[in-house]
Short mmCIF file of C-alpha atoms in Angstrom, two decimals:
data_model
loop_
_atom_site.label_atom_id
_atom_site.label_comp_id
_atom_site.label_asym_id
_atom_site.label_seq_id
_atom_site.Cartn_x
_atom_site.Cartn_y
_atom_site.Cartn_z
CA MET A 145 26.17 21.73 -12.65
CA MET A 146 28.66 21.16 -15.45
CA GLY A 147 31.47 19.76 -13.31
CA PRO A 148 34.28 21.26 -11.22
CA LEU A 149 36.07 24.41 -12.23
CA LYS A 150 39.48 23.83 -13.81
CA ILE A 151 42.05 26.60 -14.07
CA LYS A 152 45.19 26.16 -16.16
CA VAL A 153 48.14 28.53 -15.91
CA LEU A 154 50.96 26.33 -17.30
CA GLY A 155 50.75 28.04 -20.66
CA GLU A 156 48.02 30.50 -21.63
CA LEU A 157 45.39 31.13 -18.95
CA VAL A 158 42.43 28.79 -19.51
CA VAL A 159 39.33 28.31 -17.31
CA LEU A 160 37.05 25.33 -17.89
CA ARG A 161 33.84 24.14 -16.33
CA GLY A 162 33.75 20.45 -17.02
CA ALA A 163 34.97 20.16 -20.60
CA GLU A 164 33.66 23.56 -21.67
CA GLU A 165 36.02 26.51 -21.83
CA ILE A 166 34.75 29.69 -20.18
CA ALA A 167 35.13 32.95 -22.07
CA LEU A 168 37.25 35.30 -19.97
CA PRO A 169 36.99 39.10 -19.85
CA PRO A 170 38.82 40.88 -22.70
CA SER A 171 40.69 43.03 -20.16
CA LYS A 172 44.22 41.66 -19.87
CA LYS A 173 44.64 43.10 -16.36
CA THR A 174 41.45 41.40 -15.20
CA ARG A 175 42.68 38.06 -16.49
CA ALA A 176 46.08 38.68 -14.91
CA LEU A 177 44.36 39.47 -11.61
CA LEU A 178 42.55 36.14 -11.73
CA ALA A 179 45.76 34.27 -12.51
CA TYR A 180 47.63 36.01 -9.70
CA LEU A 181 44.96 35.22 -7.12
CA VAL A 182 44.80 31.58 -8.20
CA ALA A 183 48.56 31.05 -8.38
CA THR A 184 49.40 32.71 -5.06
CA ASN A 185 46.59 30.76 -3.39
CA ARG A 186 46.39 33.12 -0.39
CA ARG A 187 44.57 36.25 0.78
CA GLN A 188 45.84 39.48 -0.87
CA ARG A 189 45.42 43.02 0.42
CA ARG A 190 43.43 45.33 -1.88
CA ASP A 191 46.15 48.00 -1.60
CA HIS A 192 48.73 45.50 -2.87
CA LEU A 193 46.57 44.48 -5.83
CA CYS A 194 45.93 48.12 -6.72
CA GLN A 195 49.64 48.91 -6.70
CA MET A 196 50.42 45.83 -8.78
CA PHE A 197 47.94 46.40 -11.60
CA TRP A 198 46.79 50.04 -11.71
CA GLU A 199 48.63 53.32 -11.88
CA VAL A 200 48.00 55.91 -9.16
CA PRO A 201 46.59 58.69 -11.47
CA ASP A 202 43.68 56.37 -12.27
CA ASP A 203 41.23 55.20 -9.63
CA PRO A 204 42.89 51.89 -8.63
CA ARG A 205 40.21 50.81 -6.17
CA ALA A 206 37.43 51.42 -8.66
CA SER A 207 39.38 49.48 -11.30
CA LEU A 208 39.86 46.60 -8.86
CA ARG A 209 36.14 46.56 -8.00
CA TRP A 210 35.23 46.50 -11.70
CA SER A 211 37.62 43.60 -12.41
CA LEU A 212 36.34 41.61 -9.42
CA SER A 213 32.73 42.10 -10.55
CA LYS A 214 33.59 40.74 -14.01
CA LEU A 215 35.35 37.73 -12.49
CA ARG A 216 32.42 36.94 -10.16
CA GLN A 217 30.10 36.81 -13.15
CA ILE A 218 32.00 33.94 -14.69
CA ILE A 219 33.49 32.20 -11.64
CA ASN A 220 30.71 32.20 -9.04
CA GLN A 221 27.80 30.59 -10.85
CA ASP A 222 25.83 27.36 -11.30
CA GLY A 223 25.32 26.99 -7.56
CA ASP A 224 29.05 26.73 -6.79
CA GLU A 225 30.38 27.90 -3.49
CA ASP A 226 31.66 31.44 -3.53
CA CYS A 227 35.24 30.83 -4.72
CA LEU A 228 36.09 34.50 -5.11
CA LYS A 229 35.78 36.12 -1.69
CA ALA A 230 36.39 39.80 -0.91
CA ASP A 231 35.92 42.21 1.92
CA ARG A 232 36.83 45.86 2.43
CA GLU A 233 40.51 45.05 3.03
CA SER A 234 41.39 41.90 1.10
CA VAL A 235 40.59 39.47 -1.71
CA PHE A 236 40.90 35.69 -1.64
CA PHE A 237 40.40 33.05 -4.34
CA ASP A 238 39.64 29.73 -2.65
CA THR A 239 41.17 26.91 -4.74
CA ALA A 240 40.59 24.11 -2.21
CA LYS A 241 37.88 22.43 -4.28
CA LEU A 242 39.15 23.42 -7.70
CA ASP A 243 41.46 21.70 -10.17
CA VAL A 244 44.50 23.97 -10.68
CA ASP A 245 47.34 22.51 -12.77
CA LEU A 246 50.00 24.64 -11.04
CA LEU A 247 49.29 23.13 -7.62
CA GLN A 248 50.36 19.69 -8.84
CA VAL A 249 53.91 20.78 -9.71
CA ALA A 250 54.55 23.82 -7.50
CA HIS A 251 57.58 23.46 -5.20
CA MET A 252 58.38 19.98 -6.55
CA THR A 253 61.97 18.96 -5.75
CA ALA A 254 64.42 16.92 -7.79
CA ASN A 255 64.20 14.04 -5.29
CA GLU A 256 60.41 13.98 -5.59
CA VAL A 257 60.67 13.86 -9.38
CA ARG A 258 63.07 10.90 -9.20
CA LEU A 259 60.55 8.90 -7.16
CA LEU A 260 57.72 9.27 -9.70
CA ASP A 261 56.88 6.47 -12.11
CA ILE A 262 56.84 6.99 -15.88
CA SER A 263 53.04 7.26 -16.08
CA ARG A 264 52.94 10.08 -13.52
CA LEU A 265 55.87 11.87 -15.16
CA GLU A 266 54.09 11.74 -18.52
CA THR A 267 50.93 13.15 -16.94
CA LEU A 268 52.86 16.05 -15.42
CA ALA A 269 54.76 16.71 -18.65
CA ALA A 270 51.48 16.94 -20.55
CA MET A 271 50.22 19.65 -18.18
CA PHE A 272 52.78 22.11 -19.52
CA ARG A 273 51.28 23.69 -22.65
CA GLY A 274 53.87 26.46 -22.71
CA ARG A 275 55.50 28.95 -20.34
CA PHE A 276 53.71 30.05 -17.19
CA LEU A 277 50.98 32.61 -18.13
CA GLU A 278 52.71 33.25 -21.44
CA ASP A 279 49.75 35.28 -22.76
CA LEU A 280 49.69 37.75 -19.86
CA GLU A 281 52.74 39.92 -20.38
CA LEU A 282 52.11 43.36 -18.82
CA PRO A 283 55.18 45.58 -19.43
CA ARG A 284 53.56 48.55 -17.64
CA CYS A 285 53.02 46.49 -14.47
CA PRO A 286 56.63 45.80 -13.40
CA VAL A 287 55.77 44.15 -10.07
CA PHE A 288 53.45 41.65 -11.76
CA GLU A 289 55.99 41.09 -14.56
CA ALA A 290 58.76 40.37 -12.03
CA TRP A 291 56.49 37.90 -10.25
CA ARG A 292 55.40 36.23 -13.50
CA THR A 293 58.99 35.93 -14.76
CA PHE A 294 60.36 34.58 -11.47
CA HIS A 295 57.74 31.86 -11.24
CA GLY A 296 57.99 31.16 -14.96
CA ASP A 297 61.70 30.47 -14.61
CA ALA A 298 61.11 28.23 -11.57
CA LEU A 299 58.42 26.26 -13.41
CA ASP A 300 60.68 25.92 -16.46
CA ARG A 301 63.24 24.28 -14.18
CA THR A 302 60.60 21.93 -12.80
CA ARG A 303 59.45 21.10 -16.32
CA SER A 304 63.05 20.42 -17.33
CA MET A 305 63.49 18.03 -14.38
CA ILE A 306 60.37 16.13 -15.41
CA LEU A 307 61.45 15.93 -19.05
CA GLN A 308 64.99 14.91 -18.11
CA ALA A 309 63.63 12.13 -15.89
CA LEU A 310 61.51 10.87 -18.80
CA VAL A 311 64.49 10.94 -21.17
CA GLU A 312 66.47 8.85 -18.69
CA ARG A 313 63.68 6.37 -17.88
CA LEU A 314 62.79 5.83 -21.54
CA GLY A 315 66.35 5.03 -22.62
CA SER A 316 65.21 1.62 -23.90
CA ASP A 317 62.65 3.37 -26.14
CA PRO A 318 64.75 6.07 -27.86
CA GLU A 319 61.98 7.15 -30.23
CA GLN A 320 59.67 8.04 -27.34
CA ALA A 321 62.49 9.56 -25.29
CA LEU A 322 63.48 11.70 -28.26
CA SER A 323 60.14 13.55 -28.27
CA TYR A 324 60.69 14.60 -24.66
CA ALA A 325 64.32 15.51 -25.39
CA GLU A 326 63.18 17.78 -28.23
CA THR A 327 60.86 19.64 -25.84
CA LEU A 328 63.66 19.83 -23.30
CA GLN A 329 65.98 21.33 -25.91
CA SER A 330 63.34 23.92 -26.88
CA LEU A 331 63.44 25.22 -23.30
CA ASP A 332 67.18 25.85 -23.51
CA PRO A 333 68.50 25.69 -27.09
CA THR A 334 72.03 26.63 -25.93
CA ASN A 335 72.32 23.72 -23.48
CA LYS A 336 75.09 21.63 -24.99
CA GLN A 337 74.44 18.62 -22.80
CA VAL A 338 70.85 18.36 -24.04
CA SER A 339 72.13 18.62 -27.62
CA LEU A 340 74.48 15.72 -26.95
CA GLU A 341 71.62 13.68 -25.48
CA MET A 342 69.59 14.43 -28.61
CA ARG A 343 72.42 13.12 -30.78
CA SER A 344 72.72 10.05 -28.59
CA LEU A 345 68.99 9.29 -28.74
CA THR A 346 68.90 9.85 -32.49
CA ALA A 347 71.79 7.44 -32.95
CA SER A 348 70.18 4.91 -30.60
CA ALA A 349 66.92 5.15 -32.54
CA ARG A 350 68.81 4.47 -35.77
CA GLN A 351 70.63 1.53 -34.16
CA ARG A 352 67.35 0.11 -32.92
CA ALA A 353 65.79 0.43 -36.35
CA THR A 354 68.84 -1.28 -37.88
CA GLN A 355 68.69 -4.02 -35.27
CA LEU A 356 64.99 -4.62 -35.91
CA GLN A 357 65.60 -4.67 -39.65
CA SER A 358 68.48 -7.12 -39.25
CA ALA A 359 66.35 -9.35 -37.01
CA SER A 360 63.57 -9.25 -39.57
CA GLU A 361 65.95 -10.10 -42.41
CA GLU A 362 67.53 -12.88 -40.36
CA ALA A 363 64.09 -14.30 -39.57
CA GLY A 364 63.28 -14.17 -43.27
CA GLY A 365 66.57 -15.84 -44.10
CA HIS A 366 65.91 -18.69 -41.65
CA ALA A 367 62.41 -19.08 -43.01
CA SER A 368 63.80 -19.53 -46.50
CA GLY A 369 66.44 -21.99 -45.30
CA GLU A 370 69.35 -19.56 -45.36
CA GLY A 371 71.91 -19.52 -42.56
CA PRO A 372 73.36 -16.45 -40.82
CA ALA A 373 75.70 -14.27 -42.83
CA PRO A 374 79.38 -15.15 -42.43
CA GLY A 375 80.93 -13.12 -39.63
CA GLY A 376 77.52 -11.91 -38.41
CA ARG A 377 78.16 -13.01 -34.83
CA GLN A 378 81.45 -11.13 -34.70
CA ASN A 379 79.84 -7.69 -35.06
CA GLU A 380 76.57 -8.41 -33.27
CA HIS A 381 77.55 -6.35 -30.22
CA ARG A 382 77.92 -3.25 -32.44
CA HIS A 383 74.13 -2.99 -32.41
CA SER A 384 73.49 -3.65 -28.73
CA GLN A 385 74.85 -0.71 -26.75
CA GLN A 386 72.33 0.32 -24.12
CA ILE A 387 72.69 3.60 -22.24
CA HIS A 388 71.41 3.92 -18.68
CA TYR A 389 71.65 6.47 -15.88
CA CYS A 390 72.31 6.26 -12.17
CA SER A 391 72.82 8.87 -9.46
CA SER A 392 75.79 9.44 -7.19
CA PRO A 393 75.03 10.20 -3.52
CA ASP A 394 75.39 13.94 -4.24
CA GLY A 395 72.65 13.75 -6.88
CA VAL A 396 74.90 13.93 -9.96
CA ARG A 397 73.52 11.83 -12.85
CA ILE A 398 76.06 9.43 -14.31
CA ALA A 399 75.48 7.90 -17.75
CA TYR A 400 76.75 4.36 -18.30
CA ALA A 401 76.62 2.00 -21.27
CA VAL A 402 76.46 -1.78 -21.57
CA SER A 403 77.62 -3.65 -24.67
CA GLY A 404 78.65 -7.16 -25.67
CA ASP A 405 78.12 -10.57 -24.08
CA GLY A 406 79.96 -12.73 -21.59
CA PRO A 407 81.48 -12.14 -18.16
CA PRO A 408 81.40 -8.50 -17.01
CA LEU A 409 84.29 -6.07 -17.41
CA LEU A 410 83.90 -2.61 -15.86
CA ARG A 411 86.00 0.21 -17.33
CA ALA A 412 86.42 3.15 -14.96
CA ALA A 413 85.78 6.55 -16.53
CA HIS A 414 88.45 8.75 -18.04
CA TRP A 415 87.83 12.34 -19.04
CA MET A 416 87.04 13.48 -22.61
CA SER A 417 84.48 10.71 -22.96
CA HIS A 418 81.08 10.53 -24.58
CA LEU A 419 79.37 7.14 -24.66
CA GLN A 420 77.60 7.67 -27.95
CA TYR A 421 80.28 9.72 -29.69
CA GLU A 422 82.94 7.10 -28.83
CA TRP A 423 80.73 4.36 -30.24
CA GLU A 424 81.37 5.58 -33.77
CA SER A 425 84.83 7.12 -33.34
CA PRO A 426 87.98 5.90 -35.11
CA VAL A 427 89.96 6.47 -31.91
CA TRP A 428 87.89 4.50 -29.39
CA ARG A 429 85.60 2.14 -31.32
CA HIS A 430 88.25 -0.62 -31.62
CA TRP A 431 88.59 -0.56 -27.82
CA ILE A 432 84.84 -0.96 -27.40
CA ASP A 433 84.55 -3.58 -30.15
CA ARG A 434 87.32 -5.83 -28.91
CA LEU A 435 86.58 -5.51 -25.21
CA SER A 436 82.88 -6.22 -25.91
CA SER A 437 83.56 -9.24 -28.12
CA GLU A 438 84.21 -11.63 -25.23
CA ASN A 439 82.83 -9.67 -22.27
CA THR A 440 79.87 -7.56 -21.24
CA LEU A 441 81.61 -4.20 -21.17
CA ILE A 442 80.29 -1.53 -18.80
CA ARG A 443 81.73 1.94 -19.23
CA TYR A 444 80.54 5.36 -18.08
CA ASP A 445 81.07 9.06 -18.67
CA GLU A 446 83.07 10.96 -16.07
CA ARG A 447 81.02 13.55 -14.16
CA GLY A 448 81.13 16.78 -16.14
CA ASN A 449 81.61 14.86 -19.42
CA GLY A 450 79.54 13.34 -22.20
CA LEU A 451 76.03 12.29 -21.20
CA SER A 452 76.68 12.63 -17.46
CA ASP A 453 75.74 15.85 -15.66
CA TRP A 454 77.85 18.90 -16.59
CA ASN A 455 76.53 21.53 -14.19
CA ILE A 456 78.13 20.31 -10.97
CA GLY A 457 80.31 21.74 -8.25
CA ASP A 458 82.31 18.77 -6.97
CA PHE A 459 85.13 17.49 -9.18
CA SER A 460 87.05 15.94 -6.30
CA PHE A 461 88.91 12.64 -6.47
CA ASP A 462 86.60 11.19 -3.81
CA ALA A 463 83.56 12.09 -5.95
CA MET A 464 85.12 10.17 -8.86
CA VAL A 465 85.53 7.08 -6.66
CA THR A 466 81.93 7.42 -5.49
CA ASP A 467 80.75 7.59 -9.12
CA LEU A 468 82.53 4.31 -9.81
CA GLU A 469 80.80 2.79 -6.78
CA SER A 470 77.42 4.03 -8.04
CA VAL A 471 77.89 2.53 -11.52
CA ALA A 472 79.06 -0.82 -10.12
CA ASP A 473 76.02 -0.97 -7.86
CA ALA A 474 73.56 0.18 -10.55
CA SER A 475 74.93 -2.44 -12.96
CA GLY A 476 74.20 -5.19 -10.45
CA LEU A 477 77.81 -6.37 -10.44
CA ASP A 478 78.87 -8.70 -7.65
CA ARG A 479 82.48 -9.64 -8.48
CA PHE A 480 84.18 -8.37 -11.62
CA PRO A 481 87.48 -7.37 -13.25
CA LEU A 482 88.08 -3.61 -13.23
CA LEU A 483 89.94 -1.72 -15.97
CA GLY A 484 91.42 1.69 -15.22
CA VAL A 485 92.70 3.94 -18.02
CA SER A 486 94.86 7.04 -17.47
CA GLN A 487 93.73 8.97 -14.37
CA SER A 488 91.03 6.37 -13.63
CA CYS A 489 93.83 3.98 -12.66
CA ALA A 490 94.15 5.88 -9.38
CA VAL A 491 90.36 5.92 -9.02
CA SER A 492 90.35 2.14 -9.55
CA VAL A 493 93.05 1.65 -6.90
CA ALA A 494 90.98 3.63 -4.38
CA TYR A 495 87.90 1.57 -5.26
CA VAL A 496 89.76 -1.70 -4.72
CA ILE A 497 90.93 -0.54 -1.30
CA ARG A 498 87.29 0.18 -0.36
CA HIS A 499 85.85 -2.98 -1.95
CA PRO A 500 88.56 -5.66 -2.18
CA LYS A 501 86.08 -8.55 -2.33
CA ARG A 502 84.20 -7.17 -5.33
CA VAL A 503 87.17 -6.90 -7.72
CA SER A 504 88.52 -10.17 -9.10
CA ARG A 505 91.25 -8.61 -11.28
CA LEU A 506 92.67 -5.09 -11.51
CA ILE A 507 93.97 -3.90 -14.90
CA LEU A 508 95.69 -0.51 -15.08
CA TYR A 509 96.69 1.03 -18.41
CA GLY A 510 98.55 4.33 -18.96
CA GLY A 511 98.03 5.38 -15.36
CA TYR A 512 99.81 6.90 -12.41
CA ALA A 513 99.66 6.97 -8.64
CA ARG A 514 100.82 10.59 -8.34
CA GLY A 515 99.52 13.61 -10.22
CA ARG A 516 102.00 16.11 -11.63
CA ARG A 517 101.80 18.32 -8.55
CA LYS A 518 102.81 15.36 -6.35
CA ARG A 519 105.86 14.08 -8.25
CA GLY A 520 108.44 16.50 -6.91
CA ASP A 521 109.49 17.54 -10.42
CA ILE A 522 109.39 21.28 -11.04
CA HIS A 523 109.30 20.80 -14.82
CA GLN A 524 106.24 18.54 -14.62
CA LEU A 525 104.59 20.98 -12.21
CA ASP A 526 105.17 23.90 -14.58
CA THR A 527 103.88 21.83 -17.50
CA HIS A 528 100.74 20.91 -15.58
CA GLU A 529 99.94 24.51 -14.60
CA ALA A 530 100.58 25.74 -18.14
CA MET A 531 98.31 23.04 -19.60
CA THR A 532 95.54 23.88 -17.11
CA THR A 533 95.67 27.49 -18.27
CA LEU A 534 95.71 26.49 -21.93
CA ILE A 535 92.71 24.24 -21.40
CA ARG A 536 90.74 26.99 -19.68
CA GLU A 537 91.50 29.45 -22.49
CA GLY A 538 91.53 27.20 -25.56
CA TRP A 539 89.12 24.35 -24.90
CA GLY A 540 86.38 24.07 -27.48
CA LYS A 541 87.48 27.17 -29.38
CA ASP A 542 88.55 27.31 -32.98
CA ASN A 543 92.23 27.33 -32.05
CA PRO A 544 94.19 24.97 -34.33
CA ALA A 545 97.43 25.45 -32.41
CA PHE A 546 95.85 24.35 -29.13
CA ARG A 547 94.08 21.39 -30.72
CA GLN A 548 97.22 20.23 -32.47
CA LEU A 549 99.25 20.47 -29.26
CA PHE A 550 96.67 18.48 -27.35
CA THR A 551 96.04 15.85 -30.03
CA GLU A 552 99.68 15.20 -30.82
CA ALA A 553 100.38 14.56 -27.15
CA PHE A 554 97.66 11.91 -26.87
CA ILE A 555 97.90 10.17 -30.25
CA PRO A 556 101.06 11.24 -32.11
CA GLY A 557 100.79 8.18 -34.37
CA ALA A 558 97.22 8.91 -35.47
CA SER A 559 95.99 9.20 -39.05
CA ARG A 560 94.53 12.45 -40.37
CA GLU A 561 91.00 11.12 -39.78
CA GLN A 562 91.79 10.11 -36.21
CA MET A 563 93.41 13.45 -35.44
CA ALA A 564 90.45 15.33 -36.89
CA TRP A 565 88.08 13.32 -34.72
CA PHE A 566 90.17 13.86 -31.60
CA ASN A 567 90.42 17.58 -32.38
CA ASP A 568 86.63 17.76 -32.30
CA LEU A 569 86.38 15.60 -29.19
CA GLN A 570 86.98 18.44 -26.74
CA ARG A 571 84.00 20.43 -28.05
CA GLN A 572 81.71 17.41 -27.83
CA THR A 573 82.58 16.08 -24.41
CA THR A 574 82.82 18.87 -21.85
CA SER A 575 82.99 22.61 -21.21
CA PRO A 576 86.16 24.71 -20.87
CA LEU A 577 85.47 25.24 -17.16
CA ASN A 578 84.87 21.54 -16.47
CA ALA A 579 87.97 20.56 -18.43
CA SER A 580 90.20 22.95 -16.48
CA LEU A 581 88.72 21.88 -13.12
CA LEU A 582 89.18 18.21 -13.95
CA HIS A 583 92.74 18.73 -15.16
CA SER A 584 93.52 20.63 -11.97
CA THR A 585 92.12 17.78 -9.85
CA PHE A 586 94.25 15.24 -11.72
CA GLY A 587 97.35 17.16 -10.69
CA ASP A 588 96.57 16.60 -6.99
CA ILE A 589 95.90 12.86 -7.19
CA ASP A 590 98.08 10.78 -4.90
CA VAL A 591 97.27 7.16 -4.06
CA SER A 592 100.89 6.11 -3.61
CA ALA A 593 100.32 5.41 0.10
CA MET A 594 97.44 3.05 -0.80
CA LEU A 595 99.31 0.86 -3.29
CA GLY A 596 100.72 -1.54 -0.74
CA ALA A 597 97.21 -2.38 0.47
CA VAL A 598 95.98 -3.60 -2.94
CA SER A 599 95.31 -7.30 -2.42
CA VAL A 600 93.83 -8.39 -5.77
CA PRO A 601 95.83 -9.70 -8.76
CA THR A 602 96.97 -6.67 -10.76
CA LEU A 603 98.25 -6.11 -14.30
CA VAL A 604 99.88 -2.78 -15.15
CA LEU A 605 100.47 -1.82 -18.80
CA HIS A 606 102.12 1.34 -20.13
CA ALA A 607 103.20 2.69 -23.51
CA ARG A 608 106.96 3.13 -23.56
CA ASN A 609 106.96 6.62 -25.11
CA ASP A 610 103.72 7.96 -23.70
CA ALA A 611 103.93 11.80 -23.70
CA VAL A 612 100.85 12.30 -21.49
CA VAL A 613 101.80 10.03 -18.57
CA PRO A 614 105.55 9.32 -18.29
CA PHE A 615 106.62 5.68 -18.57
CA GLU A 616 108.34 5.96 -15.18
CA GLU A 617 104.99 6.69 -13.51
CA GLY A 618 103.64 3.40 -14.80
CA LYS A 619 106.64 1.61 -13.30
CA VAL A 620 106.09 3.40 -9.96
CA LEU A 621 102.46 2.27 -10.02
CA ALA A 622 103.40 -1.37 -10.64
CA ALA A 623 106.25 -1.38 -8.12
CA GLY A 624 103.97 -0.19 -5.32
CA ILE A 625 101.34 -2.93 -5.74
CA PRO A 626 102.34 -6.30 -4.22
CA GLY A 627 102.72 -8.96 -6.91
CA ALA A 628 101.67 -6.67 -9.79
CA ARG A 629 102.87 -7.65 -13.26
CA PHE A 630 104.17 -4.87 -15.50
CA VAL A 631 103.91 -4.95 -19.32
CA ASP A 632 105.93 -2.58 -21.49
CA LEU A 633 104.02 -1.70 -24.68
CA ASN A 634 106.01 -0.42 -27.66
CA SER A 635 104.01 2.71 -28.51
CA ALA A 636 104.05 6.49 -28.17
CA ASN A 637 100.24 6.75 -28.08
CA HIS A 638 98.46 7.38 -24.81
CA ILE A 639 95.34 5.99 -26.52
CA LEU A 640 96.44 2.84 -28.35
CA LEU A 641 95.31 2.82 -31.97
CA GLY A 642 93.63 -0.16 -33.57
CA ASP A 643 96.23 -0.88 -36.24
CA GLU A 644 99.35 -0.80 -34.06
CA PRO A 645 100.94 -3.99 -32.66
CA ALA A 646 100.85 -2.53 -29.15
CA PHE A 647 97.05 -2.69 -29.12
CA ALA A 648 97.10 -6.37 -30.08
CA ASP A 649 99.66 -6.96 -27.30
CA PHE A 650 97.40 -5.08 -24.88
CA LEU A 651 94.38 -7.24 -25.76
CA ARG A 652 96.35 -10.48 -25.54
CA GLU A 653 97.74 -9.61 -22.11
CA VAL A 654 94.39 -8.43 -20.75
CA ARG A 655 92.44 -11.47 -21.98
CA SER A 656 95.04 -13.89 -20.67
CA PHE A 657 95.07 -12.11 -17.32
CA ILE A 658 91.26 -12.06 -16.97
CA ALA A 659 91.01 -15.75 -17.89
CA GLY A 660 93.66 -16.79 -15.35
CA PRO A 661 92.82 -18.70 -12.15
CA GLU A 662 91.78 -16.84 -9.00
#
């Protein structure tokens, strides 16, 4: 006896006895017959097998008998039990005592994959040597080809789930995660979300290498009696962003990032976000830098955006609130200040109503209580519907007119570099469909009836000439919340830029408010 029989179908068909590979018959149909019997793992009628593999003008039953005789010669030997069993009506390949790779991953669900530890996930990932039975294409056997393709697609999805789980779990080791992400991308080269994850992991790997190099140089400097470089502490948080994932109750994966040191500050998600892309952007990096300099900043990508799941069906307001709950729980936050920006101001209000004891301070910038469809203004309603249509048609396409319209509304005071970055933002962060669905949802937001129930100290800030969210909507938001303080910022930018006085005013007000007594 040379050990148990092993049959591998996750790639080219391979049969091993112990560690020795068994030479299979040269007939492709005979090998395909073996694979089919093993993979289906149940009794098959002879008539069905004849119809699947042999054309009627030939002698299908004789061909089947010949193939079965060849398989018996190599399978049933060395005193093994008779694995290949046949009678006048049917054929059965008994896999109960064999090692078949397919049986370890067949019918595996997403929830089952999430429960596996890293070691088991790596074992399963290593089983896939390629596509299911990739060497057994039989164009003249359409029934077999349909079966092979169907199961190949299903196993590709299972393989993708396993690889995606590894990429998420190995976020603290970007070099190792990157190898799995590369395999994941090879399964679907057109998947934009995987491409973004690849970019994120590559950047994280570079950051880690830089961090290790800096630590090594610092250690060398201390050893030689040198002190830290002037200003080194100020930018230390630039090298410490860590990206994690959590799941909302509906199974949507939400990516969140942690940066900086100090008391926590949770920023609720806005759309057009990408945790890694923002990290280096001239439009958002000053927000991240300054908010991380005195706090541990937690921020996350909206569902359908950035590194969070894109292929989802629920873009409702309630789902957005639930995502915020999931990130707060996954981050281990007990009591914390909450920052809402733009439409996430309404999401933050809803969260506070649900969890008043968890939020110590509520900060709302550039937000609104009522979406455009709820304001009773026909002009704003028409504008909203027109923009939703424009987004659906122009998002991510090479349409300079659309990009200019969109960018100039959000950051009219931007430099050429900032505008160029924001122009490219739409293509990096979400799909045209997701963007239009999100924008449509924003129009139906209405938390105005909740405002009076907000019981935590609240600071509302709004740019005076904001073209995206009217200044009046910021005043309505502040007026509805008992005791809220309203700050008028002298700017026309919906996203405050780093070199404008309004951003310095924003930071001063926010820091003073967070540091105030309970």
